[in-house]
Amino acid sequence: MSETQEKMETPILGHQAPDFEAQTTQGTLRLSDYKGTWLILFSHPADFTPVCTTEFMAFAEIYEDLKKRNTELLGLSVDSVSSHIAWVRNVEEKMGVKIPFPIIADLNKDVAKKYGMIHPQQSKTETVRCVFIIDPESKIRAMLYYPLSTGRNMQEILRLIDALQTTDKYKVATPANWKPGDAVVVPAPTTIDQLEERLKEQGYECKDWYLCKKKLPES
Amino acid sequence: MPCISADGKPTATGIATLKSLKDGPLTPEEVAGKTGQPLFKVRSGLRELKSAGFVEEASEKFTLSKTGNDAIQ
């Protein structure tokens, strides 16, 4: 087993996100600086590479939509701050897209190891395309892992934030392919009394007693 | 660094943060509200300004130090 594999940690959904202090393109940041806001911590393999450049432009495109959802973006790769700065300037000059969010320069891989971002079968040195959605209490709420060859889908990331925030607000679940405005899934009854009550109540669309949906007030 | 330049002086962002404190102690959330900066940047910036001696912290609120007050005169 290589040294990288031995020391790599595996984040768990619902656990506190590992704390860190890191150099970024916007100064020294700690995970705790994001307390009270949702955070999308994401890694990319390397600066000045084509798929990563398309992803960064796409992340920049949804940045304002994320801010409306009280959500910040924080990128990461094992490149230096100087490399990050040169790359984002290049993206702005050549592609006309300003990168408004900070990027961690994780040269010693401290953060990458804490979050299990290096998958040796993909690359022994570069971080794969990870996405960690961290809630305002610093808990890991969702994780996505994409291989080096596949760029991420920003609409899915927005949808995931919407789904998590809707779940928290209304104590419901979201069905497959859910998007804001669609009916949500209500938890199945756990007692006969709850079941009988549910069947008498208005506003549910039930396929059977355990699969009921309802529209949310604001949708 | 967003709030302190290489020569140890406050940057434009640092000055804006210091000015937000001129009427009295504020929490990072209140500074973010007054300056329009994202909360994570305010927390990071206040940490830098504190380390450089421009602000002091007590009971989770930040206030201008004498050096900080001099910097915005």
CSV table of N, CA and C in Angstrom, one decimal, chain B residues 8-42:
chain,number,residue,atom,x,y,z
B,8,GLY,N,2.5,45.3,5.3
B,8,GLY,CA,1.9,45.4,6.7
B,8,GLY,C,0.8,46.4,6.9
B,9,LYS,N,0.5,47.1,5.8
B,9,LYS,CA,-0.6,48.2,5.9
B,9,LYS,C,-1.9,47.6,5.4
B,10,PRO,N,-3.0,48.1,5.9
B,10,PRO,CA,-4.3,47.6,5.5
B,10,PRO,C,-4.6,47.9,4.0
B,11,THR,N,-5.1,46.9,3.3
B,11,THR,CA,-5.5,47.1,1.9
B,11,THR,C,-6.8,47.9,1.8
B,12,ALA,N,-7.3,48.1,0.6
B,12,ALA,CA,-8.6,48.8,0.5
B,12,ALA,C,-9.7,48.1,1.2
B,13,THR,N,-9.7,46.7,1.1
B,13,THR,CA,-10.7,45.9,1.8
B,13,THR,C,-10.5,46.0,3.3
B,14,GLY,N,-9.2,46.0,3.7
B,14,GLY,CA,-8.9,46.2,5.2
B,14,GLY,C,-9.4,47.5,5.7
B,15,ILE,N,-9.2,48.6,4.9
B,15,ILE,CA,-9.6,49.9,5.4
B,15,ILE,C,-11.2,49.9,5.5
B,16,ALA,N,-11.9,49.3,4.5
B,16,ALA,CA,-13.3,49.3,4.5
B,16,ALA,C,-13.8,48.5,5.8
B,17,THR,N,-13.1,47.5,6.1
B,17,THR,CA,-13.5,46.7,7.3
B,17,THR,C,-13.2,47.5,8.6
B,18,LEU,N,-12.1,48.2,8.6
B,18,LEU,CA,-11.8,49.1,9.8
B,18,LEU,C,-12.8,50.2,9.9
B,19,LYS,N,-13.2,50.8,8.8
B,19,LYS,CA,-14.1,51.9,8.8
B,19,LYS,C,-15.5,51.5,9.4
B,20,SER,N,-15.8,50.2,9.1
B,20,SER,CA,-17.1,49.7,9.5
B,20,SER,C,-17.2,49.6,11.0
B,21,LEU,N,-16.0,49.6,11.7
B,21,LEU,CA,-16.0,49.5,13.2
B,21,LEU,C,-15.8,50.8,13.9
B,22,LYS,N,-15.9,51.9,13.1
B,22,LYS,CA,-15.6,53.2,13.8
B,22,LYS,C,-16.7,53.6,14.8
B,23,ASP,N,-17.9,53.1,14.6
B,23,ASP,CA,-18.9,53.5,15.5
B,23,ASP,C,-19.1,52.6,16.7
B,24,GLY,N,-18.2,51.6,16.8
B,24,GLY,CA,-18.3,50.7,18.0
B,24,GLY,C,-18.1,49.2,17.6
B,25,PRO,N,-18.1,48.3,18.6
B,25,PRO,CA,-17.8,46.9,18.3
B,25,PRO,C,-18.9,46.2,17.5
B,26,LEU,N,-18.4,45.3,16.6
B,26,LEU,CA,-19.4,44.6,15.8
B,26,LEU,C,-19.0,43.1,15.7
B,27,THR,N,-20.0,42.3,15.5
B,27,THR,CA,-19.7,40.9,15.2
B,27,THR,C,-19.3,40.8,13.7
B,28,PRO,N,-18.7,39.7,13.3
B,28,PRO,CA,-18.3,39.5,11.9
B,28,PRO,C,-19.6,39.6,11.0
B,29,GLU,N,-20.7,39.0,11.5
B,29,GLU,CA,-21.9,39.1,10.7
B,29,GLU,C,-22.4,40.5,10.5
B,30,GLU,N,-22.2,41.4,11.5
B,30,GLU,CA,-22.6,42.8,11.4
B,30,GLU,C,-21.6,43.5,10.4
B,31,VAL,N,-20.3,43.2,10.5
B,31,VAL,CA,-19.4,43.8,9.5
B,31,VAL,C,-19.7,43.4,8.1
B,32,ALA,N,-20.1,42.1,7.9
B,32,ALA,CA,-20.5,41.7,6.6
B,32,ALA,C,-21.7,42.4,6.1
B,33,GLY,N,-22.6,42.7,7.0
B,33,GLY,CA,-23.8,43.4,6.6
B,33,GLY,C,-23.5,44.9,6.2
B,34,LYS,N,-22.6,45.5,6.9
B,34,LYS,CA,-22.2,46.9,6.7
B,34,LYS,C,-21.4,47.1,5.4
B,35,THR,N,-20.5,46.1,5.2
B,35,THR,CA,-19.5,46.3,4.1
B,35,THR,C,-19.9,45.6,2.8
B,36,GLY,N,-20.9,44.6,2.9
B,36,GLY,CA,-21.3,43.9,1.7
B,36,GLY,C,-20.4,42.8,1.3
B,37,GLN,N,-19.3,42.6,2.2
B,37,GLN,CA,-18.4,41.5,1.8
B,37,GLN,C,-19.0,40.1,2.3
B,38,PRO,N,-18.6,39.0,1.6
B,38,PRO,CA,-19.1,37.7,2.1
B,38,PRO,C,-18.5,37.4,3.5
B,39,LEU,N,-19.3,36.7,4.3
B,39,LEU,CA,-19.0,36.5,5.7
B,39,LEU,C,-17.7,35.8,5.8
B,40,PHE,N,-17.4,34.8,4.9
B,40,PHE,CA,-16.1,34.1,5.1
B,40,PHE,C,-14.9,35.0,4.9
B,41,LYS,N,-15.0,36.0,4.0
B,41,LYS,CA,-13.9,36.9,3.8
B,41,LYS,C,-13.8,37.9,5.0
B,42,VAL,N,-14.9,38.3,5.6
B,42,VAL,CA,-14.9,39.1,6.8
B,42,VAL,C,-14.2,38.4,7.9
